Coordinates of C-alpha atoms and ligand atoms in Angstrom, one line a residue:
M1 CA 90.1 -38.2 144.3
S2 CA 86.9 -39.2 142.6
L3 CA 86.6 -38.4 138.9
P4 CA 83.6 -38.7 136.6
T5 CA 83.5 -42.1 135.0
Q6 CA 82.0 -40.7 131.8
V7 CA 82.6 -37.5 129.9
K8 CA 80.6 -35.9 127.1
L9 CA 82.6 -33.9 124.6
I10 CA 81.2 -31.2 122.4
D11 CA 83.4 -30.7 119.3
V12 CA 83.4 -27.0 118.5
G13 CA 85.9 -27.3 115.7
P14 CA 83.6 -26.6 112.8
R15 CA 82.5 -23.3 114.6
D16 CA 85.1 -22.1 117.1
G17 CA 87.9 -23.9 115.1
L18 CA 87.1 -22.5 111.7
Q19 CA 85.6 -19.1 112.4
N20 CA 88.9 -17.4 112.5
E21 CA 90.4 -19.1 109.4
K22 CA 91.6 -16.5 106.9
Q23 CA 91.4 -18.8 103.9
T24 CA 87.9 -19.6 102.7
V25 CA 86.9 -23.1 103.8
P26 CA 84.3 -24.5 101.4
A27 CA 81.0 -25.5 102.9
A28 CA 81.6 -29.1 101.6
V29 CA 84.7 -29.4 103.8
K30 CA 82.9 -28.2 106.8
I31 CA 80.1 -30.7 106.2
E32 CA 82.6 -33.5 105.7
L33 CA 84.2 -32.5 109.0
V34 CA 80.9 -32.8 110.8
H35 CA 80.3 -36.2 109.2
R36 CA 83.7 -37.4 110.3
L37 CA 83.2 -36.2 113.8
Q38 CA 79.9 -37.9 114.2
A39 CA 81.4 -41.1 112.6
A40 CA 84.1 -40.9 115.4
G41 CA 81.4 -41.0 118.0
L42 CA 81.0 -37.3 118.9
K43 CA 77.4 -36.9 120.2
E44 CA 77.5 -33.1 120.3
I45 CA 78.8 -30.9 117.5
E46 CA 78.8 -27.1 117.4
V47 CA 78.4 -26.7 113.6
T48 CA 78.4 -23.0 112.8
S49 CA 77.2 -19.6 113.9
F50 CA 74.4 -17.3 112.7
V51 CA 76.3 -14.1 113.2
S52 CA 76.8 -11.2 111.0
P53 CA 78.9 -12.2 107.9
K54 CA 80.5 -8.8 108.1
W55 CA 81.8 -9.6 111.5
V56 CA 82.8 -13.2 110.8
P57 CA 82.8 -13.9 107.1
Q58 CA 83.9 -17.5 107.5
M59 CA 80.5 -18.4 109.0
G60 CA 78.6 -16.8 106.2
D61 CA 77.7 -20.2 104.8
N62 CA 75.9 -21.2 107.9
A63 CA 72.6 -22.1 106.2
E64 CA 74.3 -24.2 103.5
V65 CA 76.3 -26.1 106.1
M66 CA 73.3 -26.8 108.3
A67 CA 71.2 -27.9 105.4
G68 CA 74.0 -30.0 104.0
I69 CA 74.6 -32.3 107.0
T70 CA 73.3 -35.8 106.9
R71 CA 72.3 -36.2 110.5
L72 CA 72.9 -39.2 112.8
S73 CA 70.2 -39.9 115.4
G74 CA 71.4 -39.3 118.9
V75 CA 73.7 -36.5 117.8
R76 CA 73.0 -32.9 119.0
Y77 CA 73.8 -30.1 116.6
S78 CA 74.2 -26.6 118.0
V79 CA 74.8 -23.2 116.5
L80 CA 75.6 -19.7 117.9
T81 CA 72.9 -17.1 117.7
P82 CA 73.7 -13.7 119.1
N83 CA 70.3 -12.1 118.5
L84 CA 66.8 -12.7 117.1
K85 CA 68.0 -12.2 113.6
G86 CA 70.4 -15.1 114.0
L87 CA 67.7 -17.3 115.4
E88 CA 65.3 -16.4 112.7
A89 CA 67.9 -17.3 110.0
A90 CA 68.4 -20.7 111.6
L91 CA 64.7 -21.2 111.8
A92 CA 64.2 -20.2 108.2
L93 CA 65.8 -23.5 107.2
P94 CA 63.6 -26.5 106.7
R95 CA 62.7 -28.0 110.0
A96 CA 65.1 -31.0 109.5
A97 CA 68.0 -28.6 109.4
W98 CA 67.1 -26.7 112.5
P99 CA 69.7 -26.8 115.3
D100 CA 68.9 -28.9 118.4
E101 CA 70.4 -26.3 120.6
I102 CA 71.3 -22.7 120.1
V103 CA 74.1 -20.9 122.0
V104 CA 73.8 -17.3 123.2
F105 CA 77.2 -15.9 124.0
G106 CA 78.1 -13.4 126.7
A107 CA 81.2 -12.3 128.5
A108 CA 82.2 -11.7 132.1
S109 CA 84.2 -8.8 130.8
E110 CA 82.5 -5.5 129.6
A111 CA 85.3 -4.7 127.2
F112 CA 85.1 -8.1 125.5
S113 CA 81.4 -8.0 125.3
Q114 CA 81.7 -4.7 123.4
K115 CA 84.4 -5.9 121.1
N116 CA 82.7 -9.3 120.4
I117 CA 79.0 -8.5 120.2
N118 CA 79.0 -4.7 120.2
C119 CA 77.0 -4.2 123.4
S120 CA 77.4 -4.2 127.1
I121 CA 76.8 -7.2 129.3
S122 CA 73.4 -6.0 130.4
E123 CA 72.4 -5.1 126.9
S124 CA 73.5 -8.6 125.7
I125 CA 71.2 -10.2 128.3
E126 CA 68.3 -8.0 127.2
R127 CA 69.0 -9.1 123.6
F128 CA 69.4 -12.8 124.5
A129 CA 66.2 -13.0 126.6
P130 CA 63.7 -13.1 123.6
V131 CA 66.1 -15.4 121.7
V132 CA 66.0 -17.9 124.6
Q133 CA 62.3 -17.6 124.8
A134 CA 61.7 -18.0 121.1
A135 CA 64.0 -21.0 120.8
K136 CA 62.5 -22.8 123.8
S137 CA 59.0 -22.2 122.5
V138 CA 59.8 -24.3 119.4
G139 CA 61.6 -27.0 121.4
I140 CA 65.2 -25.9 120.9
D141 CA 67.5 -26.0 123.9
V142 CA 69.6 -23.1 124.9
R143 CA 73.2 -23.0 126.1
G144 CA 75.0 -19.9 127.2
A145 CA 78.7 -19.4 126.5
M146 CA 80.4 -17.3 129.1
S147 CA 83.6 -15.8 127.7
C148 CA 86.6 -14.4 129.6
T149 CA 85.8 -16.2 132.9
V150 CA 89.4 -16.0 134.0
G151 CA 91.0 -13.4 131.9
C152 CA 90.2 -10.9 129.2
P153 CA 92.5 -9.6 126.4
Y154 CA 91.4 -6.0 127.3
E155 CA 90.7 -6.0 131.0
G156 CA 93.2 -8.6 132.3
E157 CA 92.3 -10.8 135.2
I158 CA 88.5 -11.4 135.8
A159 CA 87.2 -11.9 139.3
P160 CA 85.0 -15.0 140.1
E161 CA 82.3 -12.6 141.3
R162 CA 81.8 -11.4 137.7
V163 CA 81.5 -14.9 136.5
S164 CA 78.9 -15.6 139.2
M165 CA 77.0 -12.4 138.1
L166 CA 77.0 -13.5 134.5
A167 CA 75.9 -17.0 135.3
G168 CA 73.1 -15.6 137.4
L169 CA 72.0 -13.3 134.5
M170 CA 72.1 -16.3 132.1
R171 CA 70.1 -18.4 134.5
G172 CA 67.6 -15.5 135.0
I173 CA 66.7 -15.5 131.3
G174 CA 66.2 -19.3 131.1
V175 CA 69.5 -20.5 129.7
Q176 CA 69.6 -24.2 130.5
R177 CA 73.3 -24.8 130.7
V178 CA 76.5 -22.8 130.5
D179 CA 80.1 -23.0 129.3
V180 CA 82.8 -21.7 131.5
A181 CA 85.2 -20.4 128.8
D182 CA 88.8 -19.4 129.1
T183 CA 88.7 -17.5 125.8
I184 CA 92.3 -16.6 125.6
G185 CA 93.8 -19.6 127.4
V186 CA 95.4 -17.6 130.2
G187 CA 93.8 -19.7 133.0
T188 CA 95.6 -22.0 135.3
P189 CA 94.0 -24.8 137.3
L190 CA 93.1 -23.0 140.5
K191 CA 91.7 -19.9 138.7
V192 CA 89.6 -22.2 136.5
Q193 CA 88.3 -24.0 139.5
R194 CA 87.3 -20.7 141.0
A195 CA 85.4 -19.7 137.9
I196 CA 83.6 -23.1 138.0
D197 CA 82.8 -22.7 141.7
A198 CA 81.3 -19.2 140.9
T199 CA 79.2 -20.8 138.2
L200 CA 78.0 -23.5 140.6
Q201 CA 76.2 -20.7 142.5
H202 CA 73.6 -20.7 139.7
F203 CA 73.9 -24.0 137.7
D204 CA 74.4 -27.5 138.9
M205 CA 77.4 -29.6 137.8
D206 CA 75.4 -31.4 135.1
H207 CA 74.7 -28.1 133.4
I208 CA 78.2 -26.7 133.3
S209 CA 80.9 -27.4 130.7
G210 CA 84.5 -26.4 130.4
H211 CA 85.7 -24.6 127.3
F212 CA 89.4 -24.1 127.4
H213 CA 91.7 -22.5 124.8
D214 CA 95.3 -23.6 124.9
T215 CA 97.2 -20.4 124.2
Y216 CA 99.5 -20.9 127.2
G217 CA 99.5 -24.7 127.1
Q218 CA 97.3 -24.9 130.2
A219 CA 94.2 -26.4 128.7
L220 CA 94.8 -30.1 129.6
A221 CA 95.8 -29.1 133.2
N222 CA 92.6 -27.0 133.4
T223 CA 90.6 -29.9 132.1
L224 CA 91.9 -32.1 134.8
A225 CA 91.3 -29.4 137.4
A226 CA 87.7 -29.2 136.2
L227 CA 87.3 -33.0 136.2
Q228 CA 88.5 -33.0 139.8
L229 CA 85.6 -30.7 140.7
G230 CA 83.2 -33.0 138.9
V231 CA 82.7 -31.3 135.6
W232 CA 81.9 -34.0 133.0
N233 CA 81.0 -31.9 129.9
F234 CA 83.8 -30.3 127.9
Q235 CA 84.2 -28.5 124.6
A236 CA 87.2 -29.1 122.5
S237 CA 88.2 -28.6 118.9
V238 CA 89.4 -31.4 116.6
A239 CA 93.1 -30.8 115.6
G240 CA 93.2 -28.0 118.1
L241 CA 91.8 -25.6 115.5
G242 CA 90.8 -22.1 116.1
G243 CA 90.8 -18.9 117.9
C244 CA 88.3 -16.1 118.4
P245 CA 88.5 -13.2 115.9
Y246 CA 87.9 -10.7 118.8
A247 CA 90.6 -12.1 121.1
K248 CA 93.8 -11.3 119.3
G249 CA 96.6 -13.8 119.7
A250 CA 94.3 -16.4 121.3
T251 CA 94.9 -19.8 119.8
G252 CA 92.6 -22.8 119.4
N253 CA 90.6 -24.8 121.8
V254 CA 92.3 -27.7 123.5
A255 CA 92.5 -30.5 120.8
T256 CA 89.7 -33.0 121.1
E257 CA 92.2 -35.8 120.4
D258 CA 94.4 -34.7 123.4
V259 CA 91.4 -34.6 125.7
V260 CA 90.2 -38.1 124.6
Y261 CA 93.7 -39.4 125.1
L262 CA 93.8 -38.0 128.6
L263 CA 90.4 -39.3 129.5
H264 CA 90.8 -42.8 128.1
G265 CA 94.2 -43.0 129.8
M266 CA 92.4 -42.4 133.1
G267 CA 89.8 -45.0 132.3
I268 CA 87.1 -42.4 131.7
D269 CA 84.6 -43.3 129.0
T270 CA 83.8 -40.9 126.1
G271 CA 82.2 -43.1 123.5
I272 CA 84.7 -41.8 121.0
D273 CA 86.9 -43.8 118.7
L274 CA 90.2 -42.1 118.9
D275 CA 91.5 -43.6 115.7
K276 CA 88.6 -42.2 113.7
L277 CA 88.9 -38.9 115.5
I278 CA 92.5 -38.7 114.4
D279 CA 91.4 -39.3 110.9
A280 CA 88.9 -36.4 111.2
G281 CA 91.8 -34.2 112.5
Q282 CA 94.0 -35.3 109.7
F283 CA 91.3 -34.6 107.2
I284 CA 90.8 -31.0 108.3
S285 CA 94.5 -30.3 108.7
D286 CA 95.1 -31.6 105.2
S287 CA 92.3 -29.4 103.9
L288 CA 93.9 -26.4 105.6
Q289 CA 97.3 -27.5 104.4
R290 CA 98.9 -27.3 107.8
P291 CA 99.9 -29.8 110.5
T292 CA 97.5 -30.7 113.3
N293 CA 97.8 -28.8 116.6
S294 CA 97.0 -32.0 118.5
R295 CA 100.0 -33.6 120.2
A296 CA 98.3 -36.9 120.7
G297 CA 96.9 -36.8 117.1
K298 CA 100.4 -36.2 115.7
A299 CA 102.1 -38.9 117.9
L300 CA 99.5 -41.5 117.1
F301 CA 99.4 -40.7 113.4
N302 CA 103.2 -40.9 113.2
K303 CA 103.1 -44.2 115.0
R304 CA 100.5 -45.5 112.7
T305 CA 102.4 -44.5 109.5
S306 CA 105.8 -45.8 110.8
T307 CA 104.6 -49.3 111.5
Ligands
HMG401 P1 75.8 -5.0 115.3 O1 76.6 -4.3 114.2 O2 75.8 -4.3 116.6 O3 74.4 -5.4 114.9 O4 76.5 -6.4 115.5 P2 73.1 -4.6 114.3 O5 71.9 -5.3 114.9 O6 73.3 -3.1 114.4 O7 73.2 -5.0 112.7 C1 74.2 -4.5 111.9 C2 74.2 -5.3 110.6 O8 74.5 -6.7 110.8 C3 72.9 -5.3 109.9 O9 73.1 -5.4 108.5 C4 72.2 -6.5 110.3 O10 71.2 -7.0 109.5 C5 73.3 -7.5 110.4 P3 73.2 -4.2 107.5 O11 71.9 -3.5 107.7 O12 74.4 -3.4 108.0 O13 73.4 -4.8 106.2 N1 73.1 -8.6 111.4 C6 73.2 -9.9 111.1 N2 73.4 -10.6 110.0 C7 73.4 -11.9 110.0 N3 73.1 -12.6 111.2 C8 72.9 -12.0 112.3 C9 72.9 -10.6 112.3 N4 72.7 -9.6 113.3 C10 72.8 -8.4 112.7 N5 72.7 -12.7 113.4 C11 76.3 -8.7 116.2 C12 76.0 -7.3 116.5 C13 76.1 -9.5 117.4 C14 75.5 -9.1 115.0 C15 77.8 -8.7 115.7 O14 78.6 -8.1 116.7 C16 78.3 -10.1 115.5 O15 77.9 -10.8 114.6 N6 79.2 -10.6 116.3 C17 79.7 -12.0 116.2 C18 81.0 -12.1 116.9 C19 81.4 -13.6 116.8 O16 80.8 -14.4 116.1 N7 82.4 -13.9 117.6 C20 83.0 -15.2 117.7 C21 82.1 -16.1 118.4 S1 82.2 -16.0 120.2 C22 83.5 -17.0 120.6 O17 84.2 -17.5 119.8 C23 83.7 -17.3 122.1 C24 83.3 -18.7 122.5 O18 84.0 -19.7 121.7 C25 83.5 -18.9 123.9 C26 84.9 -18.5 124.3 O19 85.9 -19.1 123.9 O20 85.0 -17.5 125.0 C27 81.8 -18.9 122.2
MG402 MG1 86.0 -20.3 122.2

């Protein structure tokens, strides 16, 4: 079994993690979280989303958060933009606060596409096409998130052919890399591998990342299964924060701390300082007044405080 020797993690905690939070999280806390993640060695951070504040009120402070970050060179900051309006809002900021990468987000499930972004899959692609073009024309990279690649809260199991179809559509409009997302965490390793194989029909391994929610406790197993195929880019959320507002019952992404513990334990380099990452997880958990969802974070924090 040959595994990648290096893995790049994108922490999506400030966006995917916090978007579903019922309590208002102040922009200052979001900014501090980004600062702590980059101090821990994260080289990619999904900061916020430029979506409708009526749909996702928690992300309504997107401009303030983007403008408030003190950037570290070598770190890539991304934001979600579902349409031109979102991209225009991101580009209305001073240039220094522009994202390095935007994310258009589609789904392999028609029903989820409707619930999440209020249009069909083909309408979403039509909507994304000018966003992709406009972003690239000003030097901003484009990632495509593909939701429900193994299962959908409304349609149930999703066939790999539908994942391949979506990946092909994303590729066709110029998306540069894609996330294979298990939005509701129902996937198991072989199903996740099939979704990745389907994506490989249109993107090479260097341009595919795994995005696994942990609702059924399968996310680390799915991460290992993806690693075994050669995937070396993953999204995870510090402290295991999160859930999608349009996927009822879905819990957070796999915790970044748990993925880092897994990878380091297998001798895979991430460039991340696990101790500092645990501090970042503790910071946001304390701010939200609840315990961390990271098993490794909890164990290592307890060990630290008991010695
Ligand atoms: P819509 O209602 O069809 O849009 O929503 P519309 O174009 O008809 O506009 C309606 C109103 O929204 C108008 O305002 C627009 O100006 C405004 P009004 O005239 O009523 O005052 N509007 C916007 N405002 C700010 N920013 C914008 C924007 N666009 C329109 N960009 C829309 C369509 C896509 C906007 C809406 O459905 C939406 O915002 N959806 C966001 C859903 C979302 O954020 N979901 C969570 C992220 S996806 C996710 O978590 C999955 C992921 O993690 C991967 C995985 O795990 O699967 C990525
Ligand atoms: Mg997600």
